CSV table of C-alpha atoms in Angstrom, one decimal:
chain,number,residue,atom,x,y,z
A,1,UNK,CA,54.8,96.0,185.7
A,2,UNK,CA,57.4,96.1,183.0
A,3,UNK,CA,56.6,94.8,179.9
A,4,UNK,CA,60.5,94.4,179.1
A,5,UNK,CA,60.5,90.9,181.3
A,6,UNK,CA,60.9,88.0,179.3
A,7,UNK,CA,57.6,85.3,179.3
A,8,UNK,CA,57.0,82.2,178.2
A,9,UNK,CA,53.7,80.9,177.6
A,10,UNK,CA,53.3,77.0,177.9
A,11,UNK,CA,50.6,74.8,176.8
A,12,UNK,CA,49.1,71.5,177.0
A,13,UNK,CA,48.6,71.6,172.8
A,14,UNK,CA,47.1,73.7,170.3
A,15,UNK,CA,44.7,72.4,168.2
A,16,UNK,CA,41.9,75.0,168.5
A,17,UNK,CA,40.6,77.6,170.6
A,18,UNK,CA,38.5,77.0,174.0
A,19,UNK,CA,39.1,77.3,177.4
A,20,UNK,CA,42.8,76.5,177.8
A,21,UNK,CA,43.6,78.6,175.0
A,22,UNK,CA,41.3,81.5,175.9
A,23,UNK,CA,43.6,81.9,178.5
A,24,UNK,CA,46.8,82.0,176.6
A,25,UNK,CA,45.2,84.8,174.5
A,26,UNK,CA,44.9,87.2,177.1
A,27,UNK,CA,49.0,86.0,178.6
A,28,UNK,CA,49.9,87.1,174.9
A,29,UNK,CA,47.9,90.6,175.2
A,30,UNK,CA,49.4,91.1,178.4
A,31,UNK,CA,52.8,90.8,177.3
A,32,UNK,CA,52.7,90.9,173.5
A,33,UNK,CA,56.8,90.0,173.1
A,34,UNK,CA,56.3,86.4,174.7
A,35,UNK,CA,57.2,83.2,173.3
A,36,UNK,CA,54.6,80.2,173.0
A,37,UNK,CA,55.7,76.6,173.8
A,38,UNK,CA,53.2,73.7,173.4
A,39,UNK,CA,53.5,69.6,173.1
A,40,UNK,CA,51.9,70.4,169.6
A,41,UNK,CA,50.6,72.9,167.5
A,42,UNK,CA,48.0,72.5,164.9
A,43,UNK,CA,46.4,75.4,165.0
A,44,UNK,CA,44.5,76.9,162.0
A,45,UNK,CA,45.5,80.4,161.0
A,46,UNK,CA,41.9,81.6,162.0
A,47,UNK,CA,42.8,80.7,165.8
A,48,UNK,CA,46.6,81.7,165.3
A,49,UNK,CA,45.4,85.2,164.6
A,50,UNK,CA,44.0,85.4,168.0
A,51,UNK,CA,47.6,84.7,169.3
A,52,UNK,CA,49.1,87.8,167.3
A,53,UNK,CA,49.8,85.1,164.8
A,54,UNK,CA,52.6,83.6,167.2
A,55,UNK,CA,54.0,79.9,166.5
A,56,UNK,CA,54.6,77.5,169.7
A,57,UNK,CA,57.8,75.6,170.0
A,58,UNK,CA,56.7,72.1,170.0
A,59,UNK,CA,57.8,68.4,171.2
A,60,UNK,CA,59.4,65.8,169.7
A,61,UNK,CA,55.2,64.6,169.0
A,62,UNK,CA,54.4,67.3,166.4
A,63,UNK,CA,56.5,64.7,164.2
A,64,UNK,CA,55.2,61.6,165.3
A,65,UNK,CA,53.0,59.6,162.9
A,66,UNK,CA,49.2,60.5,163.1
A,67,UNK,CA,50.0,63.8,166.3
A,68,UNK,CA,47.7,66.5,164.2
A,69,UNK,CA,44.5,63.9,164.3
A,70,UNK,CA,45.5,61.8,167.1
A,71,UNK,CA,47.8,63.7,169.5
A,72,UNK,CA,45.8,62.3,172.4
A,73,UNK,CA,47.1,58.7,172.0
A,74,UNK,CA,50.9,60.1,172.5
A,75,UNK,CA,49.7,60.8,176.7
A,76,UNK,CA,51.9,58.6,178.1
A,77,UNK,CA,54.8,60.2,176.4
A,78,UNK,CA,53.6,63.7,177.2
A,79,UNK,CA,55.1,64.3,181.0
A,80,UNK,CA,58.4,63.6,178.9
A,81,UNK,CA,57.7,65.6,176.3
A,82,UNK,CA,56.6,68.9,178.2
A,83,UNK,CA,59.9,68.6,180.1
A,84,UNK,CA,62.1,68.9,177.0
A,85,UNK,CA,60.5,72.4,176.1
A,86,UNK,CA,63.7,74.5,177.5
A,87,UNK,CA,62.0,77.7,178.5
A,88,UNK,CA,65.2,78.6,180.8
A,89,UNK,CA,65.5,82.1,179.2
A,90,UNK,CA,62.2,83.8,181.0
A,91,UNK,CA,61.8,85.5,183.8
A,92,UNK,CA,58.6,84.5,184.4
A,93,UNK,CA,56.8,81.5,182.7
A,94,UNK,CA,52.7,81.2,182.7
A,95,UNK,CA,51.6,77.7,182.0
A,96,UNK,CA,47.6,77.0,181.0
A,97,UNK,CA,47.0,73.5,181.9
A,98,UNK,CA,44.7,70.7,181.9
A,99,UNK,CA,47.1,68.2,181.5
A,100,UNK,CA,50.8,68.4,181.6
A,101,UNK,CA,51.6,72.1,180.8
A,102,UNK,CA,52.2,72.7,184.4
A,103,UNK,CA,54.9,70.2,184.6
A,104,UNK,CA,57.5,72.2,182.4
A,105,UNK,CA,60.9,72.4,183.9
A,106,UNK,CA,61.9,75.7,185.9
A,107,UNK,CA,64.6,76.9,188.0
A,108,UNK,CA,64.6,78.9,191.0
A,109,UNK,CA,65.4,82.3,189.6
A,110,UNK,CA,62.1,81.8,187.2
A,111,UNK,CA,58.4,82.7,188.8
A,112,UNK,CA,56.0,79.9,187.2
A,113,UNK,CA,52.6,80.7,187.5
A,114,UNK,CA,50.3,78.2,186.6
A,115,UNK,CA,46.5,78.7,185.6
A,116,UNK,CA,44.9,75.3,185.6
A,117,UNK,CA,41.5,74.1,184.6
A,118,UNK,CA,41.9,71.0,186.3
A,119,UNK,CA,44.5,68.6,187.4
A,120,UNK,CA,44.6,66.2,184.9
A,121,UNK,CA,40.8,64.6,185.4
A,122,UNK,CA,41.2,61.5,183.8
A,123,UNK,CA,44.1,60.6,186.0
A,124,UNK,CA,42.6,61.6,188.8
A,125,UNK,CA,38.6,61.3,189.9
A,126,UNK,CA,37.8,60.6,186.6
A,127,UNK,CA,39.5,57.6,186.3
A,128,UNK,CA,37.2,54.9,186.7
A,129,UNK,CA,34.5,57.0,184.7
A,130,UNK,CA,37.6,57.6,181.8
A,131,UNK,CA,38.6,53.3,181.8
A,132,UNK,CA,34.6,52.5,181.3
A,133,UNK,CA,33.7,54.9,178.7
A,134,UNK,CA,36.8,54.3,176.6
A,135,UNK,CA,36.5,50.5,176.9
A,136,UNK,CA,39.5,50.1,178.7
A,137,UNK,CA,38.4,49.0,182.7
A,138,UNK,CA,39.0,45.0,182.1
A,139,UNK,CA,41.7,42.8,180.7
A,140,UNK,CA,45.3,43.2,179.7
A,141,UNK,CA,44.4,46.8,178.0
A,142,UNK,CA,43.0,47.9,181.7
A,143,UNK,CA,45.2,46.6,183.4
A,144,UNK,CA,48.0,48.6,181.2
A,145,UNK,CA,45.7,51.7,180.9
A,146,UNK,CA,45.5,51.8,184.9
A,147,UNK,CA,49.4,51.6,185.1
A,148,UNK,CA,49.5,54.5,183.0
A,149,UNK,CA,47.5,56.8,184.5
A,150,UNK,CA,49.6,55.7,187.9
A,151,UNK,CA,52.6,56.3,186.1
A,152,UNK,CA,51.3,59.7,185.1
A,153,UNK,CA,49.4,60.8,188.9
A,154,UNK,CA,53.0,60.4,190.6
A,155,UNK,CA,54.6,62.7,188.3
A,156,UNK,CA,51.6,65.0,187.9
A,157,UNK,CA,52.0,65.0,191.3
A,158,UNK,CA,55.5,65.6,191.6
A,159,UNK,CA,56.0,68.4,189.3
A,160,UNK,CA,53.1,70.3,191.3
A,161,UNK,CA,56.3,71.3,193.4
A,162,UNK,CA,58.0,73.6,190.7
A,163,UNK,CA,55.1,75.7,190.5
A,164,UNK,CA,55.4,78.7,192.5
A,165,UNK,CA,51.4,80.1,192.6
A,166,UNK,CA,48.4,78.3,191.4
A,167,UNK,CA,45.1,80.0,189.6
A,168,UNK,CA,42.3,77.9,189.8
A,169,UNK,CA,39.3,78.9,187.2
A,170,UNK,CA,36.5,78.3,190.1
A,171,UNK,CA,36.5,77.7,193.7
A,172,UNK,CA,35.5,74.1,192.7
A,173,UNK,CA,38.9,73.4,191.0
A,174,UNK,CA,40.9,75.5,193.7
A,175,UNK,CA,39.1,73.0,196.0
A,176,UNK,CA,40.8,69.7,193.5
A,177,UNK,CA,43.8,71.5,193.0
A,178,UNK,CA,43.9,71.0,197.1
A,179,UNK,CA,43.1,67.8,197.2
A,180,UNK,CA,45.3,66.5,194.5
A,181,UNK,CA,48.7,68.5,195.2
A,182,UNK,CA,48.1,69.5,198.6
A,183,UNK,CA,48.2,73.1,197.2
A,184,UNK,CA,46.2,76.6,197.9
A,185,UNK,CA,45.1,78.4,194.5
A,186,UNK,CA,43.9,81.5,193.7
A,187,UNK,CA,40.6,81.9,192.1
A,188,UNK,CA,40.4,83.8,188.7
A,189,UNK,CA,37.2,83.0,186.6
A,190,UNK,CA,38.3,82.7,183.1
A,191,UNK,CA,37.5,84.7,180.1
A,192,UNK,CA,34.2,84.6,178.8
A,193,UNK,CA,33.4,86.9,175.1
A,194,UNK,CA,30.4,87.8,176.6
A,195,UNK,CA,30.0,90.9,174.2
A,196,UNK,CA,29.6,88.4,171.2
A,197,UNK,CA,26.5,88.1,172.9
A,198,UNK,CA,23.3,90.3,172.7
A,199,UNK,CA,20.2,90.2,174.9
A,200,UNK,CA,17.1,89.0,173.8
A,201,UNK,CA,14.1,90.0,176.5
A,202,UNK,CA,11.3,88.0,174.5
A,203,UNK,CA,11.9,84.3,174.2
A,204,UNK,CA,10.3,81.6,172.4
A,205,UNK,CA,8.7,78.3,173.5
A,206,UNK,CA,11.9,75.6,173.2
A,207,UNK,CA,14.0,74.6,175.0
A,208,UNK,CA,18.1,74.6,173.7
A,209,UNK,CA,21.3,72.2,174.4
A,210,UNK,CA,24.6,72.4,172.6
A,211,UNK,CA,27.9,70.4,173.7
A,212,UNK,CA,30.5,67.9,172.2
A,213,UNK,CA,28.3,64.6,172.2
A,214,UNK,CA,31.2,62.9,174.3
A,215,UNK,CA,29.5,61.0,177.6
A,216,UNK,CA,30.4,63.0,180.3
A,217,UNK,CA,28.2,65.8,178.7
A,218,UNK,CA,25.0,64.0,179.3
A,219,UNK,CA,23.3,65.2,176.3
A,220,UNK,CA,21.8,61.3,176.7
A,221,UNK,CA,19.5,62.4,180.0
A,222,UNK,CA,18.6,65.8,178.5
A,223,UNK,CA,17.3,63.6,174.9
A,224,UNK,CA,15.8,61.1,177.3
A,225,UNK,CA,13.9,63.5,179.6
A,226,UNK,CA,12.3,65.3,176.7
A,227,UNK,CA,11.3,62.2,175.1
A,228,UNK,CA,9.0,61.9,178.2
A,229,UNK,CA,7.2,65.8,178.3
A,230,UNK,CA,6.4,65.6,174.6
A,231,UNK,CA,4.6,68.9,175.0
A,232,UNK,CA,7.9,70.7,175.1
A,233,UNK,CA,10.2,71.0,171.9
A,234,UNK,CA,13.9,71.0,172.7
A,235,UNK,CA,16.7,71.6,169.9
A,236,UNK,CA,20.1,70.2,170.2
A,237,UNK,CA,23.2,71.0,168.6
A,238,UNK,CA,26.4,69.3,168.7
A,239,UNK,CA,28.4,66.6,167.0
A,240,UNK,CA,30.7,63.8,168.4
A,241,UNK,CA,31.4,60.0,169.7
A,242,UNK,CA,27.5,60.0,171.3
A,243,UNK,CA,25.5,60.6,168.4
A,244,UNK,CA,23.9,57.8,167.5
A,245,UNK,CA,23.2,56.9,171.0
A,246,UNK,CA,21.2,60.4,171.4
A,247,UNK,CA,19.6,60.1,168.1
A,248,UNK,CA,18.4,57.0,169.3
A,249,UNK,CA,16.4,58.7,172.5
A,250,UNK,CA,15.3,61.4,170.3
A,251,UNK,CA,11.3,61.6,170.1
A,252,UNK,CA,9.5,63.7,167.4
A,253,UNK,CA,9.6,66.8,169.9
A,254,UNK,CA,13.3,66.5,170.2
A,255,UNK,CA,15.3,68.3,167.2
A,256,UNK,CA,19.0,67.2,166.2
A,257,UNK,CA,20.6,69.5,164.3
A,258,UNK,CA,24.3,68.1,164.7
A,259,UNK,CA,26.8,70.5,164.3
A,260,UNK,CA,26.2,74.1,163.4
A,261,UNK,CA,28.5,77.3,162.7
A,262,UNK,CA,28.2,79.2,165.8
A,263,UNK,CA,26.1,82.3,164.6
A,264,UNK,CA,23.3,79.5,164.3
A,265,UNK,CA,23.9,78.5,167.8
A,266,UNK,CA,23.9,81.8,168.9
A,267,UNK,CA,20.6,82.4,167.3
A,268,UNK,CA,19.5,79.5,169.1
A,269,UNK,CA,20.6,80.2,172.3
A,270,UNK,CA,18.9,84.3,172.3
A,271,UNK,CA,15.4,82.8,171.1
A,272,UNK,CA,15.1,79.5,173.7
A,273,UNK,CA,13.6,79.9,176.6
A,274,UNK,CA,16.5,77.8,178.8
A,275,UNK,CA,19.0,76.5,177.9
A,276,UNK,CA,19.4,72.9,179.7
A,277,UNK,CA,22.8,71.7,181.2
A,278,UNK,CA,23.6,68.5,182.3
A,279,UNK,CA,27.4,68.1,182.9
A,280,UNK,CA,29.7,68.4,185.5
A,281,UNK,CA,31.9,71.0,184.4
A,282,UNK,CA,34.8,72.4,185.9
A,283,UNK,CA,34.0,76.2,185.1
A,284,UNK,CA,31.3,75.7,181.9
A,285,UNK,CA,32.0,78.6,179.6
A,286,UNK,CA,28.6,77.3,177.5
A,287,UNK,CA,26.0,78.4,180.4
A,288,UNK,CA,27.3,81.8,180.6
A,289,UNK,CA,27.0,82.6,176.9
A,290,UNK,CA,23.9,81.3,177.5
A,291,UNK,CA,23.0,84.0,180.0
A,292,UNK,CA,24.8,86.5,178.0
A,293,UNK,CA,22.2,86.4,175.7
A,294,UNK,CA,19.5,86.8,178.3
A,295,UNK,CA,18.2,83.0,178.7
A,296,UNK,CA,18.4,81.3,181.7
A,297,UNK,CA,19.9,78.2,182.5
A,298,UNK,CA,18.7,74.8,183.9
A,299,UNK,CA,21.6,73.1,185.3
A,300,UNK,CA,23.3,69.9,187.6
A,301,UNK,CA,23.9,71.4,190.7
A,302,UNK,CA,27.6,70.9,191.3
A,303,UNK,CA,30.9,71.8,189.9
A,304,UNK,CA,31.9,75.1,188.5
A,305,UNK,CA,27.6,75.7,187.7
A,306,UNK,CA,27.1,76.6,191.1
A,307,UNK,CA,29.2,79.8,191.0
A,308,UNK,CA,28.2,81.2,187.4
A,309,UNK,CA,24.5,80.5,188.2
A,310,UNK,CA,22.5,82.8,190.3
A,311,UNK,CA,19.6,80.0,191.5
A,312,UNK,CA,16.0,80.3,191.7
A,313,UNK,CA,15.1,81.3,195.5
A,314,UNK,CA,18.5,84.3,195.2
A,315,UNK,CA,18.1,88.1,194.7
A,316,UNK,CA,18.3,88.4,190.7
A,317,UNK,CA,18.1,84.8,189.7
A,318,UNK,CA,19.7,83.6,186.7
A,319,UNK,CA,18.3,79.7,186.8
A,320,UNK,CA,17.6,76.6,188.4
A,321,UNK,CA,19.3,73.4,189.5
A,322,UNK,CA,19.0,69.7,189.6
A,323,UNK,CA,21.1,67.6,191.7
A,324,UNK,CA,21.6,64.3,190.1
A,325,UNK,CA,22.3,63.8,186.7
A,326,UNK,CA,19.0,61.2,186.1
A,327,UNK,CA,15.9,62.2,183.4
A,328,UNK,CA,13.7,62.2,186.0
A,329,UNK,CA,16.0,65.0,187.8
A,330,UNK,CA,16.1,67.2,184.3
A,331,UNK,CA,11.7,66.4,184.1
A,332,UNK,CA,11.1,68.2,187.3
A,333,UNK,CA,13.7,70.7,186.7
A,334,UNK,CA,11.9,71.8,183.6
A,335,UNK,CA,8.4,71.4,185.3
A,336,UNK,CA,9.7,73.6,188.2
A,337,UNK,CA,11.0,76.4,185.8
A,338,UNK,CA,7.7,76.7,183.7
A,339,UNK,CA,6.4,77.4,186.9
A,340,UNK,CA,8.5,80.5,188.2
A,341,UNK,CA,10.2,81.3,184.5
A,342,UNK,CA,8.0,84.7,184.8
A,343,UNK,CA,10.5,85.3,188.0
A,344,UNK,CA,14.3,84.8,186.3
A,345,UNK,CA,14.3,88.0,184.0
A,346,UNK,CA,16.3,88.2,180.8
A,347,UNK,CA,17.7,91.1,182.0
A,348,UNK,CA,19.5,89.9,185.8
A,349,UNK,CA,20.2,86.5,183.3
A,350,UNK,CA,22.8,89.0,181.6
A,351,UNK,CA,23.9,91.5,184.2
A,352,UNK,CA,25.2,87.5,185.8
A,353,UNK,CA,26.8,86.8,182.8
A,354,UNK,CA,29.1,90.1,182.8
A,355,UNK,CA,30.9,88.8,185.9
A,356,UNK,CA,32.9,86.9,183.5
A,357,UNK,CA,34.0,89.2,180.7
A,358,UNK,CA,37.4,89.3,179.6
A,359,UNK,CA,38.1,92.7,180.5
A,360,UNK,CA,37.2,92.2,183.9
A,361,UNK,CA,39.6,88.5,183.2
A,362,UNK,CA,42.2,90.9,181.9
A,363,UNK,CA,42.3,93.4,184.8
A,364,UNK,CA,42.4,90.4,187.5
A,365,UNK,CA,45.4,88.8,186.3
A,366,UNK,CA,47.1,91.5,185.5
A,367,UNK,CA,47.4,92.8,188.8
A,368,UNK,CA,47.5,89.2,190.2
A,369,UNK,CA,51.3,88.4,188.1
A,370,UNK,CA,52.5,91.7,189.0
A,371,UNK,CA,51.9,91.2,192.6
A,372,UNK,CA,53.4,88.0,192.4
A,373,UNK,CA,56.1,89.1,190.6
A,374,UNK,CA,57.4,92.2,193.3
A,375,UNK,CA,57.0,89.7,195.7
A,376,UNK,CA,59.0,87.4,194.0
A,377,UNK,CA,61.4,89.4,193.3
A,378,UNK,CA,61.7,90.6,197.2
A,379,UNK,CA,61.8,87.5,198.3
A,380,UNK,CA,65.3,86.6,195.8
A,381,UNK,CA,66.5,89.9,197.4
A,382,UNK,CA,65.8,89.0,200.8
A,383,UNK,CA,67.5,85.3,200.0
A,384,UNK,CA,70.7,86.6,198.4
A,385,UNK,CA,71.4,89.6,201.1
């Protein structure tokens, strides 16, 4: 595929460097000459290094009061915003989006691929979860909350249209994807630096968590159910809005150590015996790391767990499930895995894990845009002869 092609990049915003931007990383190695454009950019020079040191073209929010800390607030203005981005000039535009990044203006001499991590969730099925956690499902502040996310489905909807393919990151948000824009994706799992990760064959006796303590995460249930096997020491990291809440669960064999740097959660995560995962993720970058390093995973049964977990009862297993997010759910999990943990080897717990690498991330989507672009291009010849 030529590399001469003009690309644009698009993205929801920069402000640091998970998922979303992962993703971007390896559009900018694939064609280094391409041209980012985000709603904002805050990123530090540490993460813009990882994008060849590249600088977004940004919406009219990078200069609204309070966007570096606070971007989020600006939402309702952001379906407006992404569509003033003028990326007319590529042939081919990639978009990496959770939110809006997908809804970037196009015409139909430009191939838009879109790779999305979910439709946007708290517009969508998460809505009702979204309104109660944020305080926001009663009164006049609900009622205008729940107009905007309206506001914001119809034209999330809408602009599904001027997307010519879809990647989904699993089968479970190809599956979304479906049911929200009446769409087929593709399935590429994203990239996962599973080399920064060594395996450890011998384990010790604790059990490990880390996440954002925002609710949806359920660190809560993990910090509950360990508060009721106080035989078994679990260590937590993480920082965020549910803090105080989980602190308030934690029982002497529960350790807190907030945030950490992330060679300390690394350590963590090669030395504990499981690591325990309570969310409903969409992909869930987190339990692969984890079985980069050799450690198994206990995990809710649904979502994008269910295809980067080999479960106990497979060839090779990798981990167990639970399937409902409850302590008592987490409890047996954990009883059930000191049971058979002598059957999930540290070593099958890896060879999982390199499903996911970025090279193999790299390879897929090269071939995937190239693909998409010859027939693309055919199918503008066919049109115009």
């Amino acid at each position: 595929m030529s590399r001469n092609l003009s690309v644009g990049i698009v993205a929801d915003w920069l402000v640091g460097f998970a998922g979303a931007e992962r993703v971007i990383a390896e559009f900018i190695e694939l064609f280094p000459a391409s041209e980012i454009y985000s709603v904002v950019d805050f990123l530090s020079d540490d993460s813009r290094h990882l994008f060849h040191d590249k600088k977004a073209t940004t919406s009219f929010i990078q200069r609204l009061p309070g966007a570096k800390k606070k971007y989020q607030t600006y939402l309702p203005l952001m379906p407006l915003a992404i569509e003033q981005l003028d990326v007319t000039k590529h042939d081919i535009v990639l978009s990496s989006s959770h939110a809006v990044a997908k809804g970037v203006l196009t015409g139909p001499d430009q191939l838009h691929i879109s790779y999305v991590h979910s439709p946007i969730r708290y517009a969508w099925d998460f809505q009702h979860q979204y309104l109660r956690e944020s305080g926001m499902d009663k009164g006049l502040k609900g009622k205008l909350a729940r107009w905007m996310l309206h506001n914001i489905r119809m034209w999330d909807y809408r602009t599904a249209n001027g997307v010519d393919y879809f990647i989904a990151n699993s089968h479970f948000i190809a599956r979304r994807i479906k049911k929200v824009y009446g769409r087929e994706a593709d399935v590429i799992y994203p990239p996962v630096d599973v080399d920064r990760f060594t395996l450890r064959e011998q384990k010790e006796d604790f059990y490990f968590t880390a996440s954002r303590m925002v609710p949806y995460k359920r660190i809560d249930l993990i910090v509950e159910a360990f508060s009721r096997m106080p035989d078994k020491k679990l260590v937590v990291i993480g920082d965020g809005s549910e803090m105080a809440k989980i602190k308030s669960k934690a029982t002497p064999n529960v350790e807190i150590l907030g945030y950490q740097p992330n060679d300390v959660m690394q350590d963590h995560m090669q030395r504990a015996k499981a690591f325990v995962f309570a969310a409903e993720e969409d992909f869930g970058i987190t339990p692969v790391e984890a079985q980069a390093c050799g450690t198994p995973v206990i995990a809710f049964g649904k979502g994008g767990a269910l295809e980067t977990i080999r479960p106990y009862g497979e060839e090779r297993p990798s981990g167990l499930f639970f399937y409902e997010q409850s302590a008592e759910a987490i409890v047996d999990a954990v009883e059930k895995f000191d049971l058979v943990r002598d059957e999930i080897l540290p070593v099958d717990c890896r060879a999982n894990a390199m499903r996911f690498s970025a090279e193999r991330f790299h390879s897929e989507l090269d071939c995937y845009i190239e693909s998409k672009w010859k027939a693309f291009k055919l199918s503008k010849e066919v049109s115009y002869s």
